[in-house]
Amino acid sequence: MTEALPLTLGTAGHIDHGKTALIRALTGRDTDRLPEEKARGISIALGYARLELPSGRALSVVDVPGHERFVRTMVAGATGIDCYLLCVAADDGVMPQTREHLAVLRGLGVEAGVVAVTKADLADPSRALSEARELVGDVEAVAVSARTGEGLGELLAALDRVAAAVASRAERAGPAVLHVDRSFTLRGIGTVVTGTLWSGAVAAGDEVRILPRGLEARVRSVQVHDAPVGRALAGQRVALALAGPSWREIARGDVVCAPDAELEPTYRIDARLELEPGLPPLERGTRVQVHHGTREAPARVVPLGGGFAQLRLEAPLVPRAGDRVVLRRIAPPDTLGGGTVVDAAPRRHGPSAEVVARLRALERGKAPPEPQAPAAAPEPPRPARPAPELDGAALRIAALLRADGERPRADGDLAAAAGLEPAQAAKRLAALRAAGKVVRVARNLHYDAEVLEGLLGRVVAICERDGSATIASVRDELGTSRRYAQALLEHLDAEKVTLRRGDEHVLRRRPAGGGSPAAPRRA
Ligand SMILES: Nc1nc2c(ncn2[C@@H]2O[C@H](COP(=O)(O)OP(=O)(O)OP(=O)(O)O)[C@@H](O)[C@H]2O)c(=O)[nH]1
Ligand SMILES: [Mg+2]
């Protein structure tokens, strides 16, 4: 039965190395559909096709762009794949994005694949073949030409052999989780989202949640490769017609999941990191781009020891334990390696023997309880009043603020987006403040409490380093606007963490440990 289960094949390789031409020769489908792709002769967006193998087995194909500026798109396309088709042009050999795409695949833990040395009609493929073998080791490599058809049969046979050896995601149990790569609207159908189903199954009539915003929807119908199906399985490329949200409320990077999936947006991930060979270990505070599913977020790395690190995210991701992430350097952009999520919702902590022991136990499938004593940062006082009941409207507001991250919308826009009158929204915001979930930072501006905690920690760090912080220094360092920088500094003044002297804000006292004393911690 294994051979009947769905698998997704992703292309990889340097720009112009014949990925799209090869997929067209194999499937009859031109995955370069955009006018801009036609005009420039390069792939820009992800392309999709269905590839039938000689055994009768069908693979979903994701064709990725090779341009160095589109590696982020490549990562988003590669996250859902089970095996790869690496293209190396016979007349060009191994080039920078050949290597970088392979680094991404390593980071994602995608090990199975085939090398196609393309354009064999243009040059003797032997040099490119040996260069490719040196890179990938013991992987089948075939010389092909999309122009003459040379080697295509052999390539298909090699893909069949690889596919037979790869375990399908459909064999793994789990709730439905789909990482969205597109959201659009179709006349007569409404909102449609597409993506690769990472786990579980989806059928018409299913209720689903859409994270990180916490929207709810019902599945109207399911398609796999343009054909309606009763049920889609993990490993398949899926299009879902959804009743409920507008297509504008969903975007690439969102996660559609079963209501019982126990998935939540997180601003922290404890992961086991595997950096590319030859790279020095990441230092505490290094800022990196973390890619998970079709979403990405900048983060600071806090090494924990034992090969683990805490990734402190500046925008939410929606991972599960066991998921892979890819780490990229922000400037100059390059792929640093990957990691496996060990704890998708850890507390904020630094390195310690207990932390490493706990993460090791989690990796082995045991989940010891969180230590009661705080590991590093002192726990700020909890709100004195008992937490009031939070209704659906309050949770909607909380989810919106969480999704807004470091640039929350103003209270008025928040009310509108949540479908509430300003007075109703103000009541919910008061309840959320009392529960410690959000913090008012200016007259008309709230932040998610945890996001704010991270931001204020960074502002305090600027004060400690430079002796003071200004609107300009906070704006530049946090990559935010003047308005947000001013609101954060005034909040710290009001909380008596800093003191204003002209344009400068200085610390009143040095905080005892890490973290910020000014924002209440989330429960
Ligand atoms: N002669 C010859 N030309 C080829 C072959 N395969 C691709 N080409 C040409 O090489 C150019 C690039 O091919 P694409 O398939 O667009 O390359 P790509 O790897 O998809 O490029 P990006 O998606 O932009 O990274 C096109 O002009 C193709 O016609 C081949 O087997 N033989
Ligand atoms: Mg292409």
Coordinates of C-alpha atoms and ligand atoms in Angstrom, one line a residue:
M1 CA 0.0 0.0 0.0
T2 CA 2.9 2.3 0.7
E3 CA 3.4 3.2 -3.0
A4 CA -0.1 4.5 -3.3
L5 CA 0.4 7.1 -0.6
P6 CA 1.0 10.8 -1.6
L7 CA 4.4 12.3 -1.8
T8 CA 5.6 15.8 -2.8
L9 CA 8.7 16.3 -4.9
G10 CA 10.4 19.7 -4.9
T11 CA 12.8 21.0 -7.5
A12 CA 16.1 22.7 -6.4
G13 CA 19.0 24.3 -8.1
H14 CA 20.7 27.4 -9.4
I15 CA 18.9 29.9 -11.6
D16 CA 18.5 28.9 -15.3
H17 CA 19.6 25.4 -14.6
G18 CA 16.5 24.0 -16.4
K19 CA 14.2 23.1 -13.5
T20 CA 11.0 24.5 -15.0
A21 CA 11.8 23.1 -18.5
L22 CA 12.4 19.7 -17.0
I23 CA 9.2 19.7 -15.1
R24 CA 7.4 20.7 -18.3
A25 CA 9.1 17.9 -20.2
L26 CA 8.1 15.4 -17.5
T27 CA 4.5 16.6 -16.8
G28 CA 3.4 18.7 -19.8
R29 CA 2.7 21.6 -17.4
D30 CA 4.4 25.0 -17.6
T31 CA 4.8 26.1 -14.0
D32 CA 5.9 29.6 -15.1
R33 CA 2.5 31.2 -15.4
L34 CA 3.1 34.8 -14.5
P35 CA 3.5 37.4 -17.3
E36 CA 6.6 38.6 -15.5
E37 CA 8.1 35.1 -15.4
K38 CA 7.5 34.8 -19.2
A39 CA 9.0 38.2 -19.9
R40 CA 12.1 37.6 -17.7
G41 CA 12.5 34.0 -18.5
I42 CA 12.9 33.1 -14.8
S43 CA 10.7 31.6 -12.2
I44 CA 9.5 34.0 -9.5
A45 CA 6.6 32.2 -7.8
L46 CA 6.2 28.6 -6.7
G47 CA 4.8 26.4 -9.5
Y48 CA 2.8 23.2 -9.1
A49 CA 2.3 20.2 -11.3
R50 CA 1.3 16.5 -11.0
L51 CA 3.9 14.0 -12.1
E52 CA 2.9 10.5 -13.0
L53 CA 5.7 7.9 -12.6
P54 CA 6.1 4.7 -14.7
S55 CA 4.8 2.6 -11.7
G56 CA 1.5 4.6 -11.9
R57 CA 2.3 6.5 -8.7
A58 CA 1.7 10.2 -8.9
L59 CA 3.8 12.8 -7.1
S60 CA 2.9 16.4 -6.3
V61 CA 5.6 18.6 -7.7
V62 CA 6.6 22.0 -6.4
D63 CA 8.9 23.9 -8.8
V64 CA 10.9 26.6 -7.0
P65 CA 12.8 29.6 -8.3
G66 CA 16.6 29.5 -8.4
H67 CA 17.3 33.3 -8.3
E68 CA 19.3 34.2 -5.2
R69 CA 16.8 36.9 -4.3
F70 CA 14.0 34.3 -4.1
V71 CA 15.6 31.8 -1.7
R72 CA 12.9 32.7 0.8
T73 CA 10.3 31.6 -1.7
M74 CA 12.3 28.4 -2.3
V75 CA 12.3 27.7 1.5
A76 CA 8.5 28.2 1.7
G77 CA 8.1 25.8 -1.2
A78 CA 10.5 23.2 0.1
T79 CA 9.1 23.0 3.6
G80 CA 6.3 20.6 2.6
I81 CA 8.3 18.3 0.3
D82 CA 9.3 14.7 0.9
C83 CA 12.1 14.3 -1.8
Y84 CA 14.0 16.6 -4.1
L85 CA 15.0 16.8 -7.8
L86 CA 18.2 18.8 -7.9
C87 CA 19.0 20.3 -11.3
V88 CA 22.6 21.1 -12.3
A89 CA 23.2 22.4 -15.8
A90 CA 25.8 20.4 -17.8
D91 CA 27.2 23.7 -19.2
D92 CA 27.5 25.5 -15.8
G93 CA 28.1 22.9 -13.1
V94 CA 27.6 23.4 -9.4
M95 CA 26.8 27.1 -8.6
P96 CA 26.0 29.1 -5.4
Q97 CA 22.3 28.3 -5.3
T98 CA 23.0 24.7 -6.0
R99 CA 24.8 24.7 -2.7
E100 CA 22.3 26.9 -0.9
H101 CA 19.3 25.0 -1.9
L102 CA 21.0 21.8 -0.7
A103 CA 21.7 23.5 2.6
V104 CA 18.0 24.4 2.9
L105 CA 17.1 20.8 2.1
R106 CA 19.5 19.6 4.8
G107 CA 18.1 22.1 7.2
L108 CA 14.6 20.7 6.5
G109 CA 15.8 17.1 6.9
V110 CA 14.9 16.2 3.3
E111 CA 17.4 13.5 2.5
A112 CA 15.9 11.6 -0.4
G113 CA 16.2 12.8 -3.9
V114 CA 17.6 12.5 -7.4
V115 CA 20.1 14.8 -9.3
A116 CA 19.4 15.7 -12.9
V117 CA 22.3 17.1 -14.9
T118 CA 20.3 19.1 -17.3
K119 CA 21.0 20.5 -20.8
A120 CA 23.0 17.4 -21.7
D121 CA 22.5 18.4 -25.3
L122 CA 24.5 21.6 -24.8
A123 CA 27.6 20.2 -23.1
D124 CA 29.3 17.0 -22.0
P125 CA 27.6 16.3 -18.6
S126 CA 30.5 14.4 -17.0
R127 CA 32.0 17.4 -15.2
A128 CA 28.7 18.5 -13.7
L129 CA 27.9 14.9 -12.8
S130 CA 31.1 14.5 -10.8
E131 CA 30.7 18.0 -9.2
A132 CA 27.1 17.1 -8.2
R133 CA 28.1 13.7 -6.8
E134 CA 30.8 15.3 -4.7
L135 CA 28.1 17.5 -3.1
V136 CA 25.3 15.0 -2.6
G137 CA 27.2 11.8 -2.1
D138 CA 25.3 8.6 -2.7
V139 CA 22.3 9.9 -4.6
E140 CA 21.3 8.8 -8.1
A141 CA 22.3 11.2 -10.8
V142 CA 21.0 11.2 -14.4
A143 CA 22.1 13.3 -17.4
V144 CA 19.0 14.6 -19.2
S145 CA 17.9 17.1 -21.8
A146 CA 14.5 18.7 -21.8
R147 CA 15.1 19.7 -25.4
T148 CA 15.9 16.2 -26.9
G149 CA 14.2 14.0 -24.3
E150 CA 17.5 12.2 -23.6
G151 CA 17.6 10.6 -20.2
L152 CA 14.0 11.4 -19.2
G153 CA 12.9 7.7 -19.0
E154 CA 15.9 6.9 -16.8
L155 CA 15.1 9.9 -14.6
L156 CA 11.5 8.8 -14.1
A157 CA 12.7 5.3 -13.2
A158 CA 15.1 6.8 -10.6
L159 CA 12.3 9.0 -9.1
D160 CA 10.2 5.8 -8.8
R161 CA 12.9 4.1 -6.9
V162 CA 13.4 7.1 -4.6
A163 CA 9.6 7.5 -4.0
A164 CA 9.3 3.8 -3.1
A165 CA 11.9 4.3 -0.3
V166 CA 10.4 7.5 1.2
A167 CA 7.8 7.3 4.0
S168 CA 4.7 9.3 3.2
R169 CA 3.4 11.8 5.8
A170 CA 0.1 10.1 5.4
E171 CA 1.5 7.1 7.4
R172 CA 2.1 9.3 10.4
A173 CA -0.9 10.0 12.7
G174 CA -1.8 13.5 13.6
P175 CA -4.4 16.2 13.3
A176 CA -4.9 18.1 10.0
V177 CA -2.3 20.8 9.6
L178 CA -1.9 22.7 6.3
H179 CA 0.6 25.5 5.7
V180 CA -1.0 28.1 3.4
D181 CA 0.9 29.3 0.3
R182 CA -1.9 31.1 -1.5
S183 CA -5.3 32.6 -0.6
F184 CA -7.6 33.9 -3.3
T185 CA -11.3 34.1 -4.2
L186 CA -13.1 32.3 -7.0
R187 CA -16.4 33.4 -8.4
G188 CA -19.2 31.1 -7.2
I189 CA -16.9 29.4 -4.8
G190 CA -15.5 32.1 -2.5
T191 CA -12.4 31.9 -0.4
V192 CA -9.9 29.3 -1.5
V193 CA -6.5 28.5 0.2
T194 CA -3.9 26.2 -1.1
G195 CA -0.9 24.5 0.5
T196 CA 0.6 21.2 1.4
L197 CA -1.1 19.1 4.0
W198 CA 1.6 18.3 6.6
S199 CA -0.4 15.8 8.6
G200 CA -3.9 14.5 9.0
A201 CA -6.7 14.5 6.5
V202 CA -9.2 17.2 5.4
A203 CA -12.8 16.5 4.1
A204 CA -15.7 18.7 3.2
G205 CA -17.7 19.7 6.2
D206 CA -14.7 19.8 8.6
E207 CA -14.4 22.7 11.0
V208 CA -11.0 24.3 10.9
R209 CA -9.0 27.1 12.7
I210 CA -6.7 29.5 10.9
L211 CA -3.7 30.6 12.9
P212 CA -2.1 32.8 14.1
R213 CA -5.2 35.0 13.9
G214 CA -7.5 32.4 15.4
L215 CA -10.2 32.6 12.7
E216 CA -12.7 29.8 12.4
A217 CA -14.0 28.4 9.1
R218 CA -15.8 25.4 7.6
V219 CA -14.4 23.4 4.7
R220 CA -16.8 23.6 1.8
S221 CA -14.9 21.4 -0.7
V222 CA -11.5 19.9 -1.2
Q223 CA -9.5 19.6 -4.4
V224 CA -6.2 17.8 -5.1
H225 CA -4.5 18.9 -8.4
D226 CA -7.6 20.6 -9.7
A227 CA -9.8 17.5 -9.2
P228 CA -12.4 17.3 -6.4
V229 CA -11.8 14.7 -3.8
G230 CA -13.8 13.6 -0.8
R231 CA -10.8 13.7 1.5
A232 CA -7.3 14.9 1.1
L233 CA -4.4 13.1 2.8
A234 CA -1.1 14.3 4.3
G235 CA 1.6 14.8 1.7
Q236 CA -0.8 16.1 -0.9
R237 CA -1.1 19.6 -2.4
V238 CA -4.5 20.7 -1.5
A239 CA -7.0 23.5 -2.3
L240 CA -9.7 24.1 0.3
A241 CA -12.8 26.2 -0.3
L242 CA -13.6 27.8 3.0
A243 CA -16.8 29.2 4.4
G244 CA -16.4 32.0 6.9
P245 CA -13.4 34.3 6.4
S246 CA -12.7 36.4 3.4
W247 CA -9.7 35.5 1.3
R248 CA -8.1 38.8 2.4
E249 CA -8.0 37.6 6.0
I250 CA -5.8 34.6 5.1
A251 CA -2.4 34.8 3.6
R252 CA 0.7 32.8 2.8
G253 CA 2.2 31.7 6.1
D254 CA -1.1 31.0 7.8
V255 CA -1.8 27.6 9.2
V256 CA -5.2 25.8 8.7
C257 CA -5.6 23.1 11.3
A258 CA -8.2 20.9 13.0
P259 CA -9.7 22.5 16.1
D260 CA -8.1 19.8 18.2
A261 CA -4.6 20.2 16.7
E262 CA -3.3 21.9 19.9
L263 CA -1.4 24.4 17.8
E264 CA -0.8 27.9 19.1
P265 CA 1.2 30.9 17.8
T266 CA 4.4 31.2 19.7
Y267 CA 7.1 33.8 20.2
R268 CA 9.7 31.3 21.5
I269 CA 11.0 28.0 20.2
D270 CA 13.5 25.7 21.9
A271 CA 15.2 23.8 19.1
R272 CA 18.0 21.5 18.4
L273 CA 20.2 23.4 15.9
E274 CA 22.2 21.8 13.1
L275 CA 24.4 24.4 11.5
E276 CA 26.0 24.0 8.1
P277 CA 29.5 22.4 8.4
G278 CA 32.3 24.8 9.0
L279 CA 30.1 27.6 10.6
P280 CA 31.1 28.8 14.0
P281 CA 28.4 28.4 16.7
L282 CA 25.8 31.2 16.9
E283 CA 26.5 33.7 19.6
R284 CA 23.9 34.8 22.1
G285 CA 21.9 37.6 20.6
T286 CA 22.6 36.8 17.0
R287 CA 19.7 37.9 14.9
V288 CA 18.6 35.4 12.3
Q289 CA 15.6 34.7 10.1
V290 CA 13.7 31.6 11.1
H291 CA 11.6 29.9 8.5
H292 CA 8.8 27.5 9.4
G293 CA 6.2 26.2 7.1
T294 CA 5.4 29.0 4.7
R295 CA 6.0 31.7 7.4
E296 CA 9.2 33.4 8.6
A297 CA 10.2 35.6 11.5
P298 CA 13.4 37.3 12.7
A299 CA 14.6 36.0 16.0
R300 CA 17.5 36.4 18.5
V301 CA 19.4 33.2 19.3
V302 CA 20.0 32.2 22.9
P303 CA 22.3 29.2 23.0
L304 CA 21.2 26.8 25.7
G305 CA 24.0 24.2 25.6
G306 CA 23.9 20.6 24.4
G307 CA 23.2 21.8 20.9
F308 CA 20.0 23.5 21.8
A309 CA 19.0 27.1 21.5
Q310 CA 16.1 29.3 22.3
L311 CA 14.8 31.3 19.3
R312 CA 13.1 34.5 20.5
L313 CA 10.9 35.5 17.7
E314 CA 9.9 39.0 16.7
A315 CA 6.7 37.7 15.0
P316 CA 4.7 34.6 15.8
L317 CA 5.3 31.2 14.2
V318 CA 3.0 28.2 14.5
P319 CA 5.2 25.2 15.0
R320 CA 4.8 21.8 16.6
A321 CA 7.4 19.7 18.4
G322 CA 9.3 17.7 15.8
D323 CA 8.8 20.3 13.0
R324 CA 11.9 21.5 11.1
V325 CA 12.9 25.1 10.9
V326 CA 15.5 26.7 8.6
L327 CA 17.8 29.5 9.9
R328 CA 19.1 32.1 7.5
R329 CA 21.5 35.0 8.1
I330 CA 19.8 38.3 7.5
A331 CA 22.7 40.2 6.0
P332 CA 24.3 39.2 3.8
P333 CA 21.6 36.6 3.3
D334 CA 22.7 33.0 3.4
T335 CA 21.4 29.7 4.8
L336 CA 23.0 28.9 8.2
G337 CA 21.4 25.6 8.8
G338 CA 18.3 24.1 10.3
G339 CA 16.8 22.9 13.5
T340 CA 14.2 20.6 15.0
V341 CA 11.6 22.1 17.3
V342 CA 11.8 20.4 20.7
D343 CA 9.5 22.7 22.7
A344 CA 7.1 24.9 20.7
A345 CA 6.0 26.9 23.8
P346 CA 8.9 27.2 26.2
R347 CA 9.2 29.8 28.9
R348 CA 11.8 32.5 28.5
H349 CA 15.0 31.0 29.8
G350 CA 18.7 31.0 29.3
P351 CA 21.2 28.1 29.4
S352 CA 21.2 25.7 32.4
A353 CA 21.7 22.1 33.1
E354 CA 18.0 21.6 34.0
V355 CA 17.0 23.2 30.7
V356 CA 19.2 20.8 28.7
A357 CA 18.0 17.8 30.7
R358 CA 14.4 18.7 30.1
L359 CA 14.9 19.2 26.4
R360 CA 16.7 15.9 26.1
A361 CA 13.8 14.2 27.8
L362 CA 11.3 15.9 25.5
E363 CA 13.3 14.7 22.5
R364 CA 13.1 11.2 23.8
G365 CA 9.3 11.6 24.0
K366 CA 9.1 12.2 27.7
A367 CA 7.7 15.5 29.0
P368 CA 8.8 16.3 32.5
P369 CA 6.8 19.1 34.1
E370 CA 8.2 22.6 33.7
P371 CA 10.4 23.5 36.6
Q372 CA 8.5 25.6 39.2
A373 CA 11.4 28.0 39.9
P374 CA 12.1 30.4 37.1
A375 CA 15.2 29.3 35.2
A376 CA 16.8 32.6 34.5
A377 CA 14.6 35.8 34.4
P378 CA 12.8 36.7 37.6
E379 CA 9.0 36.3 37.2
P380 CA 7.3 39.7 37.5
P381 CA 4.3 39.9 39.9
R382 CA 1.1 38.4 38.6
P383 CA -1.9 40.6 38.3
A384 CA -3.6 40.9 41.7
R385 CA -7.2 40.5 40.6
P386 CA -8.5 37.1 39.5
A387 CA -8.6 36.9 35.7
P388 CA -12.0 37.8 34.4
E389 CA -13.8 35.6 31.9
L390 CA -12.6 36.3 28.3
D391 CA -15.3 35.9 25.8
G392 CA -14.9 35.1 22.0
A393 CA -14.7 38.8 21.2
A394 CA -11.9 39.3 23.7
L395 CA -10.0 36.3 22.3
R396 CA -10.4 37.7 18.8
I397 CA -8.9 41.0 19.9
A398 CA -6.1 39.2 21.6
A399 CA -5.4 37.1 18.5
L400 CA -5.3 40.2 16.3
L401 CA -2.8 41.9 18.6
R402 CA -0.7 38.8 18.8
A403 CA -0.7 38.6 15.0
D404 CA 0.2 42.3 14.7
G405 CA 3.3 41.7 16.7
E406 CA 5.6 44.6 17.0
R407 CA 3.4 46.9 15.0
P408 CA 0.0 46.7 16.6
R409 CA -2.9 48.6 15.0
A410 CA -4.6 51.4 16.9
D411 CA -7.5 50.6 19.2
G412 CA -10.0 52.0 16.7
D413 CA -8.8 49.7 13.9
L414 CA -8.7 46.8 16.3
A415 CA -12.4 47.3 17.1
A416 CA -13.2 47.5 13.4
A417 CA -11.2 44.3 12.5
A418 CA -12.9 42.4 15.4
G419 CA -16.3 43.6 14.2
L420 CA -17.0 45.5 17.4
E421 CA -18.2 49.0 18.4
P422 CA -15.4 51.0 20.0
A423 CA -17.1 50.8 23.4
Q424 CA -17.5 47.0 23.2
A425 CA -13.8 46.7 22.2
A426 CA -12.7 48.9 25.1
K427 CA -14.5 46.6 27.5
R428 CA -12.7 43.6 26.0
L429 CA -9.4 45.4 26.1
A430 CA -9.9 46.1 29.8
A431 CA -10.6 42.4 30.5
L432 CA -7.5 41.5 28.5
R433 CA -5.4 44.0 30.5
A434 CA -6.7 42.6 33.8
A435 CA -5.8 39.1 32.6
G436 CA -2.3 40.3 31.8
K437 CA -2.6 39.4 28.1
V438 CA -2.3 42.9 26.7
V439 CA -0.7 46.1 27.9
R440 CA -1.8 49.6 27.1
V441 CA 1.2 51.6 25.9
A442 CA -0.3 54.8 24.7
R443 CA -3.8 56.3 24.9
N444 CA -4.9 54.5 21.7
L445 CA -2.5 51.6 21.5
H446 CA -2.2 48.2 23.0
Y447 CA 0.4 45.5 22.6
D448 CA 0.3 41.8 23.2
A449 CA 2.0 41.4 26.6
E450 CA 4.6 39.0 25.5
V451 CA 5.6 40.9 22.4
L452 CA 5.9 44.0 24.5
E453 CA 8.0 42.2 27.0
G454 CA 10.5 41.3 24.3
L455 CA 10.5 44.9 22.9
L456 CA 11.0 46.5 26.2
G457 CA 13.8 44.1 27.0
R458 CA 15.5 45.3 23.8
V459 CA 15.0 49.0 24.7
V460 CA 16.4 48.4 28.2
A461 CA 19.4 46.6 26.5
I462 CA 20.0 49.7 24.4
C463 CA 20.0 51.9 27.6
E464 CA 22.4 49.5 29.3
R465 CA 24.8 49.5 26.3
D466 CA 24.7 53.1 25.3
G467 CA 23.8 54.7 28.7
S468 CA 20.6 56.0 27.2
A469 CA 18.0 55.5 24.4
T470 CA 16.4 58.0 22.1
I471 CA 13.5 57.8 19.8
A472 CA 15.9 57.6 16.8
S473 CA 18.1 54.9 18.4
V474 CA 15.1 52.7 19.3
R475 CA 13.5 53.2 15.9
D476 CA 16.7 52.2 14.1
E477 CA 17.6 49.3 16.4
L478 CA 14.1 47.8 16.5
G479 CA 13.5 48.5 12.8
T480 CA 10.2 50.2 13.7
S481 CA 8.6 53.6 13.1
R482 CA 9.1 56.8 15.1
R483 CA 5.5 56.5 16.4
Y484 CA 6.1 53.1 18.0
A485 CA 9.5 54.0 19.3
Q486 CA 8.1 57.0 21.0
A487 CA 5.2 55.0 22.5
L488 CA 7.6 52.4 23.9
L489 CA 9.9 55.0 25.5
E490 CA 7.1 56.9 27.0
H491 CA 5.7 53.7 28.4
L492 CA 9.0 52.9 30.1
D493 CA 9.1 56.4 31.5
A494 CA 5.6 56.0 32.9
E495 CA 6.5 52.6 34.3
K496 CA 9.4 54.4 36.1
V497 CA 11.9 52.1 34.4
T498 CA 13.5 55.0 32.6
L499 CA 13.8 58.7 33.3
R500 CA 13.6 61.3 30.5
R501 CA 16.5 63.8 30.3
G502 CA 15.8 66.0 27.2
D503 CA 15.8 63.6 24.2
E504 CA 17.4 60.9 26.2
H505 CA 15.9 58.2 28.3
V506 CA 18.1 56.6 31.0
L507 CA 17.6 53.7 33.3
R508 CA 16.5 54.6 36.8
R509 CA 18.0 51.4 38.2
R510 CA 19.7 48.4 36.7
P511 CA 17.3 45.5 36.5
A512 CA 18.6 42.5 38.5
G513 CA 18.4 39.9 35.8
G514 CA 17.5 39.6 32.1
G515 CA 14.1 40.4 30.8
S516 CA 12.2 43.6 31.4
P517 CA 10.6 44.6 34.6
A518 CA 7.9 46.7 32.9
A519 CA 5.6 44.3 31.2
P520 CA 3.4 41.8 32.9
R521 CA 4.2 38.2 31.8
R522 CA 1.6 36.2 30.1
A523 CA 0.0 33.5 32.2
Ligands
LIG1 N1 19.4 23.3 -24.8 C1 18.7 23.2 -23.7 N2 18.2 24.3 -23.1 C2 17.5 24.1 -22.0 C3 17.2 22.8 -21.4 N3 16.5 23.0 -20.3 C4 16.3 24.3 -20.2 N4 16.9 25.0 -21.2 C5 16.8 26.4 -21.3 O1 17.5 27.0 -20.2 C6 16.8 28.2 -19.9 C7 16.4 28.2 -18.4 O2 15.5 27.1 -18.2 P1 14.4 27.1 -17.0 O3 13.8 25.8 -17.1 O4 13.6 28.3 -17.0 O5 15.4 27.2 -15.8 P2 15.0 27.3 -14.2 O6 16.0 26.4 -13.5 O7 13.6 26.9 -14.1 O8 15.3 28.8 -13.9 P3 14.7 29.6 -12.6 O9 13.4 29.0 -12.2 O10 14.7 31.0 -12.9 O11 15.7 29.3 -11.5 C8 15.6 28.3 -20.8 O12 15.9 29.2 -21.9 C9 15.4 26.9 -21.3 O13 14.8 26.9 -22.6 C10 17.8 21.7 -22.1 O14 17.7 20.5 -21.7 N5 18.5 21.9 -23.2
MG2 MG 12.1 27.9 -13.1

